[in-house]
PDB file of C-alpha atoms in Angstrom:
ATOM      1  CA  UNK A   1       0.000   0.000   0.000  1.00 54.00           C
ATOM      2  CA  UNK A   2       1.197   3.344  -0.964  1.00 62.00           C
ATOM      3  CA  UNK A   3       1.796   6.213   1.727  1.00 70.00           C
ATOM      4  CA  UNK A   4      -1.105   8.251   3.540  1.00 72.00           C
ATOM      5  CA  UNK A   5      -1.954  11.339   2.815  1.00 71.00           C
ATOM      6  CA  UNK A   6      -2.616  13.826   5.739  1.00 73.00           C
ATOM      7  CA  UNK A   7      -5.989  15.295   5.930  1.00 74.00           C
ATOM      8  CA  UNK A   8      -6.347  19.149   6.186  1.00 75.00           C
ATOM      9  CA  UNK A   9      -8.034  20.984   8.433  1.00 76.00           C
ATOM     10  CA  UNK A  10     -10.934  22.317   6.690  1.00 78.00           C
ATOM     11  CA  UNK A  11     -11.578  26.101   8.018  1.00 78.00           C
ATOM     12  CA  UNK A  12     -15.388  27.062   8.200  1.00 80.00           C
ATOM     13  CA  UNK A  13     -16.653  28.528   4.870  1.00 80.00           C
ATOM     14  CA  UNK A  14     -18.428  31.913   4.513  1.00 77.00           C
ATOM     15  CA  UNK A  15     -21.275  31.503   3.290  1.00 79.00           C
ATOM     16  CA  UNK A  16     -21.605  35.417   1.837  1.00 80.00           C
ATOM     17  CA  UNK A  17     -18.613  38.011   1.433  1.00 79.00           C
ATOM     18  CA  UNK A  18     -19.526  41.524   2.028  1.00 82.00           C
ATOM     19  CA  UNK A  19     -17.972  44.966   1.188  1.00 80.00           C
ATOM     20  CA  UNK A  20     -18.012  48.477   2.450  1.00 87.00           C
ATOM     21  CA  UNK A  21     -18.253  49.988  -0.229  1.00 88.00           C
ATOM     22  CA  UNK A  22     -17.234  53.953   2.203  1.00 89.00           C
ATOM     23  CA  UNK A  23     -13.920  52.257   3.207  1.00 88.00           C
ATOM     24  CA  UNK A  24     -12.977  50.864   0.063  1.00 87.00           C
ATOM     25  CA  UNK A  25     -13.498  54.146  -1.736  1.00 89.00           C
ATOM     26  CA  UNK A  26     -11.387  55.924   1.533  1.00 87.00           C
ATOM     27  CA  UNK A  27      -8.827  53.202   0.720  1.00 87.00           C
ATOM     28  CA  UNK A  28      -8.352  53.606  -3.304  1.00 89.00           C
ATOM     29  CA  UNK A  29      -8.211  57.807  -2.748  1.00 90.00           C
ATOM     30  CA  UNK A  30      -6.823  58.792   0.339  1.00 89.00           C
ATOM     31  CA  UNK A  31      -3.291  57.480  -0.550  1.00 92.00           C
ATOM     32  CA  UNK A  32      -2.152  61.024  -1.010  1.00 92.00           C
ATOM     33  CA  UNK A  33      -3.650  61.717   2.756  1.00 91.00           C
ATOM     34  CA  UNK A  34      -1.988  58.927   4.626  1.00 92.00           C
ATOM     35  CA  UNK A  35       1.625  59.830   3.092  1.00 94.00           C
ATOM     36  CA  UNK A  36       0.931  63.749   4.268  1.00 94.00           C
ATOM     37  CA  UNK A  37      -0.034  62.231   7.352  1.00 94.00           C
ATOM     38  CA  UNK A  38       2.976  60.384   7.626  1.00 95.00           C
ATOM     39  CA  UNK A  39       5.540  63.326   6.749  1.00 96.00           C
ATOM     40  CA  UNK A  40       3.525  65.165   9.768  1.00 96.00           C
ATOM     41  CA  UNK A  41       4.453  62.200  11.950  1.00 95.00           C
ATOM     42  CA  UNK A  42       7.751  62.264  10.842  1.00 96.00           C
ATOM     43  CA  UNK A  43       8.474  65.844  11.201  1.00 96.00           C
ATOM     44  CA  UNK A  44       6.704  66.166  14.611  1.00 96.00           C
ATOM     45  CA  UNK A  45       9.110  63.249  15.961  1.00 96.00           C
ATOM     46  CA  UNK A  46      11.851  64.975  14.136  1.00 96.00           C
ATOM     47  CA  UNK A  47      11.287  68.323  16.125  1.00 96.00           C
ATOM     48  CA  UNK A  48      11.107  66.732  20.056  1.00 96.00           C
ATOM     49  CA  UNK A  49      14.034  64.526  19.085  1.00 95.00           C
ATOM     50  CA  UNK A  50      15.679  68.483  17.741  1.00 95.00           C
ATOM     51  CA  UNK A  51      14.321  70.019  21.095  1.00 95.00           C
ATOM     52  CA  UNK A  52      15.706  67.266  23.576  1.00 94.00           C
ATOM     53  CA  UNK A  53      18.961  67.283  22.319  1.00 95.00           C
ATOM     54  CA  UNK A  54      19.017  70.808  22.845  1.00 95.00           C
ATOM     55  CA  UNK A  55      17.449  70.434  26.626  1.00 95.00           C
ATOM     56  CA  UNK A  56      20.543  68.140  26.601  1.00 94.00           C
ATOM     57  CA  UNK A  57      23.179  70.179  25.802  1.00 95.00           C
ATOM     58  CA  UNK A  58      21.876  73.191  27.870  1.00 95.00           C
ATOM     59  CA  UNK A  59      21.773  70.755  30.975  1.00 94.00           C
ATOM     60  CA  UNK A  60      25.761  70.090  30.153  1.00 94.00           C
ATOM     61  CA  UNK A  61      26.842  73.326  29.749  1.00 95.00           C
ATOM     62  CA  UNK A  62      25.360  74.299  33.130  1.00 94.00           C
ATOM     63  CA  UNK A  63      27.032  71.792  34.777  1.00 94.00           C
ATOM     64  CA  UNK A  64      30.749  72.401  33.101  1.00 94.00           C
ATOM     65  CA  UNK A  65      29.669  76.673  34.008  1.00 94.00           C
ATOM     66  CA  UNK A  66      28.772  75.406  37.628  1.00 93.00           C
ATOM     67  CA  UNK A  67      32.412  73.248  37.891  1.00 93.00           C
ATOM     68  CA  UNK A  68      34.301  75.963  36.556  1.00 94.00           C
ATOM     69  CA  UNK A  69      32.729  78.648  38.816  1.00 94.00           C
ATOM     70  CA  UNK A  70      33.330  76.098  41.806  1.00 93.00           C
ATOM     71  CA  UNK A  71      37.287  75.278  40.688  1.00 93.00           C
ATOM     72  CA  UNK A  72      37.523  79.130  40.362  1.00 93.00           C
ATOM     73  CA  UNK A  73      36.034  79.894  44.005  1.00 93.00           C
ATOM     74  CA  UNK A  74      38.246  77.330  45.818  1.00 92.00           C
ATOM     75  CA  UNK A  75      41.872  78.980  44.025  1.00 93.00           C
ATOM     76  CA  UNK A  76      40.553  81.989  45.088  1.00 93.00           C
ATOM     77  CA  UNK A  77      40.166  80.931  48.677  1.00 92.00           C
ATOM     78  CA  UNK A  78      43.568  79.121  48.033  1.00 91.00           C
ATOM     79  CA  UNK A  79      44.958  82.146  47.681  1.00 91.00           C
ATOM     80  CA  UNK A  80      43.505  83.982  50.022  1.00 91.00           C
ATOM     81  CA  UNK A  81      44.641  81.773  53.251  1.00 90.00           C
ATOM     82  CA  UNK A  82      48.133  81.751  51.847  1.00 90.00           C
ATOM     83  CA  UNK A  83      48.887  85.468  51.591  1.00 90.00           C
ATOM     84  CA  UNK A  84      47.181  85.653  54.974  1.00 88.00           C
ATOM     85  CA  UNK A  85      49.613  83.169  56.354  1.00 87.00           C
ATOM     86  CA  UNK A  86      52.412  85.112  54.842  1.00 86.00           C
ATOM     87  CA  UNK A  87      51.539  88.131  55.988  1.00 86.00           C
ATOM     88  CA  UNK A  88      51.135  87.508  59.418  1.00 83.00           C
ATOM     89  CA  UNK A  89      54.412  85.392  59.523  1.00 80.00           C
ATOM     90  CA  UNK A  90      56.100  88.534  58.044  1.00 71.00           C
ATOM     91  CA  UNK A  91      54.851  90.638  60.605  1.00 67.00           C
ATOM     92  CA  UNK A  92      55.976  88.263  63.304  1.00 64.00           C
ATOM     93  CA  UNK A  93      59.441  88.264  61.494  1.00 62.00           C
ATOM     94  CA  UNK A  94      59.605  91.887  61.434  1.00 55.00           C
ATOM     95  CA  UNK A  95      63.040  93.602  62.420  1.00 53.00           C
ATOM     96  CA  UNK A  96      62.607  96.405  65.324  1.00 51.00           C
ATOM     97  CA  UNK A  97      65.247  98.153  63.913  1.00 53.00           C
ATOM     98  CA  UNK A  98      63.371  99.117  60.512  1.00 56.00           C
ATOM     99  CA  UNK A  99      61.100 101.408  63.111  1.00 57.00           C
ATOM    100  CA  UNK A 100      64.046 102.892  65.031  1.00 61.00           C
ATOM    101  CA  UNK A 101      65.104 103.832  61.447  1.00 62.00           C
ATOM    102  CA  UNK A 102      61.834 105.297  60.017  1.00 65.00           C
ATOM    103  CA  UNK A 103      61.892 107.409  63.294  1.00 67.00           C
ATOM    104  CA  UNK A 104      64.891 108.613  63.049  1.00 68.00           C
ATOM    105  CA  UNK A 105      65.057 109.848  59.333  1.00 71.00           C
ATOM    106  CA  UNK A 106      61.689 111.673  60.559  1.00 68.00           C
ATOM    107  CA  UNK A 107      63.498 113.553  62.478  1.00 66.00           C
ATOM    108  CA  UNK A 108      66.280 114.565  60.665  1.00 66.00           C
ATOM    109  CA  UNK A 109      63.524 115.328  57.452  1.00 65.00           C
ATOM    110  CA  UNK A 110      61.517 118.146  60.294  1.00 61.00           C
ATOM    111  CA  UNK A 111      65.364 119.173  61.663  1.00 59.00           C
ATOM    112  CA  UNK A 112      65.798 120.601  57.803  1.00 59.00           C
ATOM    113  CA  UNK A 113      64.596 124.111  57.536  1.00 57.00           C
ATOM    114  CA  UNK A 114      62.660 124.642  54.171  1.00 59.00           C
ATOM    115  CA  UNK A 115      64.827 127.800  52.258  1.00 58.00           C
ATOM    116  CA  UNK A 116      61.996 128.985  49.980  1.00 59.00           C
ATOM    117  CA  UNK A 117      62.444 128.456  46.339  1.00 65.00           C
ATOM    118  CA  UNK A 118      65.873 129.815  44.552  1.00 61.00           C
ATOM    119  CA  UNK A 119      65.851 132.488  42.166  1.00 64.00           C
ATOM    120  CA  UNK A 120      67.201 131.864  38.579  1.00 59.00           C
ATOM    121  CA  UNK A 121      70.276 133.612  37.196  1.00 58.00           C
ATOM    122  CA  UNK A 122      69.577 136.698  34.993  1.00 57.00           C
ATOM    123  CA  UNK A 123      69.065 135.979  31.294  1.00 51.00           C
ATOM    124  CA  UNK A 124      70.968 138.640  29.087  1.00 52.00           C
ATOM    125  CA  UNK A 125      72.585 137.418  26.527  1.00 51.00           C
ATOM    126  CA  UNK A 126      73.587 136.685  22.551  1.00 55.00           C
ATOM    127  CA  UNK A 127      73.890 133.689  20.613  1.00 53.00           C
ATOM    128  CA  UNK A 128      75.057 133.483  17.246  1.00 54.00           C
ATOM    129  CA  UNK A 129      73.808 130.188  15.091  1.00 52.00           C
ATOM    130  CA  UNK A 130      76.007 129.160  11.358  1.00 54.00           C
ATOM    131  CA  UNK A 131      74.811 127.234   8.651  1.00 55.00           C
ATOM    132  CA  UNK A 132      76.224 126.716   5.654  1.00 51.00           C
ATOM    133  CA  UNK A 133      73.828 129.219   3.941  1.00 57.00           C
ATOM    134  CA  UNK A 134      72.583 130.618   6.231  1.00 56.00           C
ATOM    135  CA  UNK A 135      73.968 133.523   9.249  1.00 54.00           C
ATOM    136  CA  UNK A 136      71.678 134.262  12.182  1.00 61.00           C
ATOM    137  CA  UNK A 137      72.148 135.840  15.782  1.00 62.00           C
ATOM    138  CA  UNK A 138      69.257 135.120  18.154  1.00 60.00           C
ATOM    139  CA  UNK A 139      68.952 137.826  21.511  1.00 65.00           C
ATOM    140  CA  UNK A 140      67.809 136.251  24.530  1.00 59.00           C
ATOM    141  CA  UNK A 141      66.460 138.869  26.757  1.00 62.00           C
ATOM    142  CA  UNK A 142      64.939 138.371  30.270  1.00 60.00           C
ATOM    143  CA  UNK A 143      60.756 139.324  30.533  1.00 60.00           C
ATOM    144  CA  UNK A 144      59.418 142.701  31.704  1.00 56.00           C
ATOM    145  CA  UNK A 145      56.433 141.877  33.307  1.00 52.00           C
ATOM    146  CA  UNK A 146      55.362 145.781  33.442  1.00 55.00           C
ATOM    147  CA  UNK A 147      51.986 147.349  31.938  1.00 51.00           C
ATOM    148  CA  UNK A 148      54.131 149.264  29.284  1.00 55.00           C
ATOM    149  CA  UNK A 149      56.233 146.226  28.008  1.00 55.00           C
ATOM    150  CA  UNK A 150      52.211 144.186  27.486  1.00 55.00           C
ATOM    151  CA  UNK A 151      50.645 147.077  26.015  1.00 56.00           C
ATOM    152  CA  UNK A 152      54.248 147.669  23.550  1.00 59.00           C
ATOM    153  CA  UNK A 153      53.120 143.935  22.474  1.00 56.00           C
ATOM    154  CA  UNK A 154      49.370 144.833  22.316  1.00 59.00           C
ATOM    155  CA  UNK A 155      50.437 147.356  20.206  1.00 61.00           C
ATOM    156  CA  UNK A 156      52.827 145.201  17.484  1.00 60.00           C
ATOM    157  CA  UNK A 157      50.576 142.337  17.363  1.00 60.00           C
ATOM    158  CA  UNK A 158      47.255 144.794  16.499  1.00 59.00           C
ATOM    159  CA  UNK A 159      49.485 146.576  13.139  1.00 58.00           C
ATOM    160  CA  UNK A 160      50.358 143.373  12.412  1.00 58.00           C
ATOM    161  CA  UNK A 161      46.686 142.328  11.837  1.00 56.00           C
ATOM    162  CA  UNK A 162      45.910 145.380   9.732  1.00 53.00           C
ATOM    163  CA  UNK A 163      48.808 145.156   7.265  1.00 53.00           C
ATOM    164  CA  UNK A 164      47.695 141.542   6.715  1.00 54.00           C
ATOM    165  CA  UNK A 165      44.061 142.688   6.126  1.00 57.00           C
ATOM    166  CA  UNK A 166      43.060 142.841   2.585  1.00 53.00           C
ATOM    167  CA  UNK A 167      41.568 145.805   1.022  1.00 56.00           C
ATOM    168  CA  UNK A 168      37.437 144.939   0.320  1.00 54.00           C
ATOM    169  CA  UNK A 169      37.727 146.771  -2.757  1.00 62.00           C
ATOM    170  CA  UNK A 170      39.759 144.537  -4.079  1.00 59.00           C
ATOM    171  CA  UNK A 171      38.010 141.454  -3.117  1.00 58.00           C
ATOM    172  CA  UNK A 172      35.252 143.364  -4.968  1.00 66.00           C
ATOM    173  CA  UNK A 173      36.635 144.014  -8.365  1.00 70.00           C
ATOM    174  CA  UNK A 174      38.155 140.070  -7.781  1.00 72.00           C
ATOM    175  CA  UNK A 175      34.660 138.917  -7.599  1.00 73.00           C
ATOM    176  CA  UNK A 176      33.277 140.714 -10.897  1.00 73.00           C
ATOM    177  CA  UNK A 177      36.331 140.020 -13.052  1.00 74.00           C
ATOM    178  CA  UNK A 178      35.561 136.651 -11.541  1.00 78.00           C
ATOM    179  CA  UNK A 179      31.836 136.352 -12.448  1.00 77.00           C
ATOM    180  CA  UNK A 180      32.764 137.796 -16.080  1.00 76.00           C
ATOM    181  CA  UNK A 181      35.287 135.219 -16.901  1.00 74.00           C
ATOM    182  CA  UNK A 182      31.919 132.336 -15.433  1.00 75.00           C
ATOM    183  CA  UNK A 183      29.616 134.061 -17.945  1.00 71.00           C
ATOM    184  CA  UNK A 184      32.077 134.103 -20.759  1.00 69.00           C
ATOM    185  CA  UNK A 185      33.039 130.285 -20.664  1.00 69.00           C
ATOM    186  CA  UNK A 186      28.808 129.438 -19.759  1.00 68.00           C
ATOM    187  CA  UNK A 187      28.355 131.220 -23.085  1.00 64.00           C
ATOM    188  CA  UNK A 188      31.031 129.376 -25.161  1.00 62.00           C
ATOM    189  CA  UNK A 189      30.091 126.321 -23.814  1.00 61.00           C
ATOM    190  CA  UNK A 190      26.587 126.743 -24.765  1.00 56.00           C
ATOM    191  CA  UNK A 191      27.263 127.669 -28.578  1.00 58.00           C
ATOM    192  CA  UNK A 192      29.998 124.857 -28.593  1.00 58.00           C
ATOM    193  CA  UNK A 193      27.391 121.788 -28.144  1.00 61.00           C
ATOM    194  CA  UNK A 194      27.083 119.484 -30.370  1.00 60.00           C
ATOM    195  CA  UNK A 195      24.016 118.508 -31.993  1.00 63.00           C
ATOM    196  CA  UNK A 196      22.135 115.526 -30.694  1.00 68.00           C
ATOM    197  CA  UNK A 197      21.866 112.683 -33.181  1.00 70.00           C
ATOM    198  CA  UNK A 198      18.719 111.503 -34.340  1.00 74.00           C
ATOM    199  CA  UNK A 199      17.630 108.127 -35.473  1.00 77.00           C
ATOM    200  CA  UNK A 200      15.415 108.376 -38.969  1.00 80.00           C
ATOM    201  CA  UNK A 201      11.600 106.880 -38.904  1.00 85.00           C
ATOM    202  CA  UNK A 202      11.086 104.182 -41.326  1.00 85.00           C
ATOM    203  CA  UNK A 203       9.289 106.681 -43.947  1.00 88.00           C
ATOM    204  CA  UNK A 204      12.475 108.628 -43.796  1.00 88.00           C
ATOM    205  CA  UNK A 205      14.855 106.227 -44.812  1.00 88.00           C
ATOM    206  CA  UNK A 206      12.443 104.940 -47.544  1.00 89.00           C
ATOM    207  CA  UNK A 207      12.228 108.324 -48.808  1.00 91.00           C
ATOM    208  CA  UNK A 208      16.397 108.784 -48.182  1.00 90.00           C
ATOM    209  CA  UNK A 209      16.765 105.480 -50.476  1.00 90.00           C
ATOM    210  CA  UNK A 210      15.113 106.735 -53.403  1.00 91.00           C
ATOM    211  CA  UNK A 211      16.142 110.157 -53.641  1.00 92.00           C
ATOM    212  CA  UNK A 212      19.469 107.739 -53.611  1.00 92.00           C
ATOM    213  CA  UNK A 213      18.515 105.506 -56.622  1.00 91.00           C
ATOM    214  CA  UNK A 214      16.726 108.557 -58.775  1.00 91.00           C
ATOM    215  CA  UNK A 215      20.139 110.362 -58.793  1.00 92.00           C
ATOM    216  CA  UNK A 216      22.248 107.026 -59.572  1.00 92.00           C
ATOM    217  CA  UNK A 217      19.730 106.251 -62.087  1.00 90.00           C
ATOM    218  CA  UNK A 218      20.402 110.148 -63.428  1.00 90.00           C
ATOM    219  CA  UNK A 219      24.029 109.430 -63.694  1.00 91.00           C
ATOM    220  CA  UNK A 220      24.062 106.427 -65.325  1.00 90.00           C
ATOM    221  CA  UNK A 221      21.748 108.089 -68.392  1.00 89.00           C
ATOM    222  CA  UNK A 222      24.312 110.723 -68.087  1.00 89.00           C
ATOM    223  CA  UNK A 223      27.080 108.021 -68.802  1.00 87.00           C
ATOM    224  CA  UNK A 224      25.634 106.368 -71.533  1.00 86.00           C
ATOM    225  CA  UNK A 225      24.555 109.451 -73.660  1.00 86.00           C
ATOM    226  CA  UNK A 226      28.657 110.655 -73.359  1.00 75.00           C
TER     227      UNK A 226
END
């Protein structure tokens, strides 16, 4: 006898197969829907991954800031206990003498009677300066500080400022000869312009060519009757 077969399991048959025909149609056109719907997914899961990697890296930079400022505190307390220790061991090393000495060059600085301020020596004198082109003597005299030597200078500096005053007459006949010599050039400029060019209109140029072939035609007759 040959082998045996197994025997299947025979599910339960439907007896009727029914379709909603609302979710079938919702199927077949909302492909376009479920893909936006999945970008929106995407991007929304996208963004809180964005923000708590940037929750993240706040967090760490507080904490390095926070170490830092902690490191930074303790050296500065560091520091501060050892220049108090040396301090007060200098003080307890101090020499005795050092005051004895301060005291006494006190002393000696009040003993010193103050003299008032020197005078200068008189200044009355010549000096002569060379060069090789040039020869100049230079008086050094001491200063007068009396009412007639200020006014004497009052008195230089004002002619000074006159002579180098200009006459407004002059700067008058300046100013016309001035504007003259404006109007001239404004009034050659103005006759020296060149003319603008112009383009011809399309009657024109038709017009242009056959004044141009009426006189070559004219000189050719004129040709052939030589």
């Amino acid at each position: 006898m040959g082998p045996q077969f197994k025997k299947r399991k025979l599910a339960p048959r439907v007896d009727e197969i029914n379709f909603d025909t609302t979710a079938r149609h919702q199927f077949l056109t909302g492909f376009r829907r479920r893909k936006q719907q999945r970008v929106r997914q995407a991007q929304e899961i996208a963004e809180n991954k964005a923000r708590e990697a940037k929750r993240e890296d706040r967090r760490k930079i507080r904490e390095e800031r926070s170490a830092e400022l902690q490191l930074a505190l303790e050296e500065h307390r560091k520091q501060l206990k050892r220049m108090q220790e040396e301090n007060e061991s200098g003080d307890e090393h101090a020499n005795p003498s050092d005051e004895d000495n301060e005291e006494e060059e006190e002393e000696e600085e009040e003993e010193e009677e103050w003299s008032g301020i020197p005078e200068p020596p008189a200044v009355d004198y010549e000096a002569e300066y060379i060069d090789e082109d040039k020869y100049t003597t230079v008086t050094v005299e001491e200063m007068d500080p009396s009412k007639e030597s200020l006014l004497q200078s009052d008195d230089d500096t004002s002619d000074e400022k006159a002579a180098k005053q200009p006459d407004p007459t002059e700067k008058s006949d300046q100013s016309k000869k001035q504007t003259e010599k404006n109007k001239k050039k404004s009034s050659d400029s103005k006759t020296k312009r060149k003319k603008k060019f112009r383009y011809e209109s399309k009657e024109e140029r038709k017009i242009t060519r056959l004044k141009e072939r009426q006189s070559n035609r004219r000189k050719a007759q004129a040709r052939r009757e030589r």
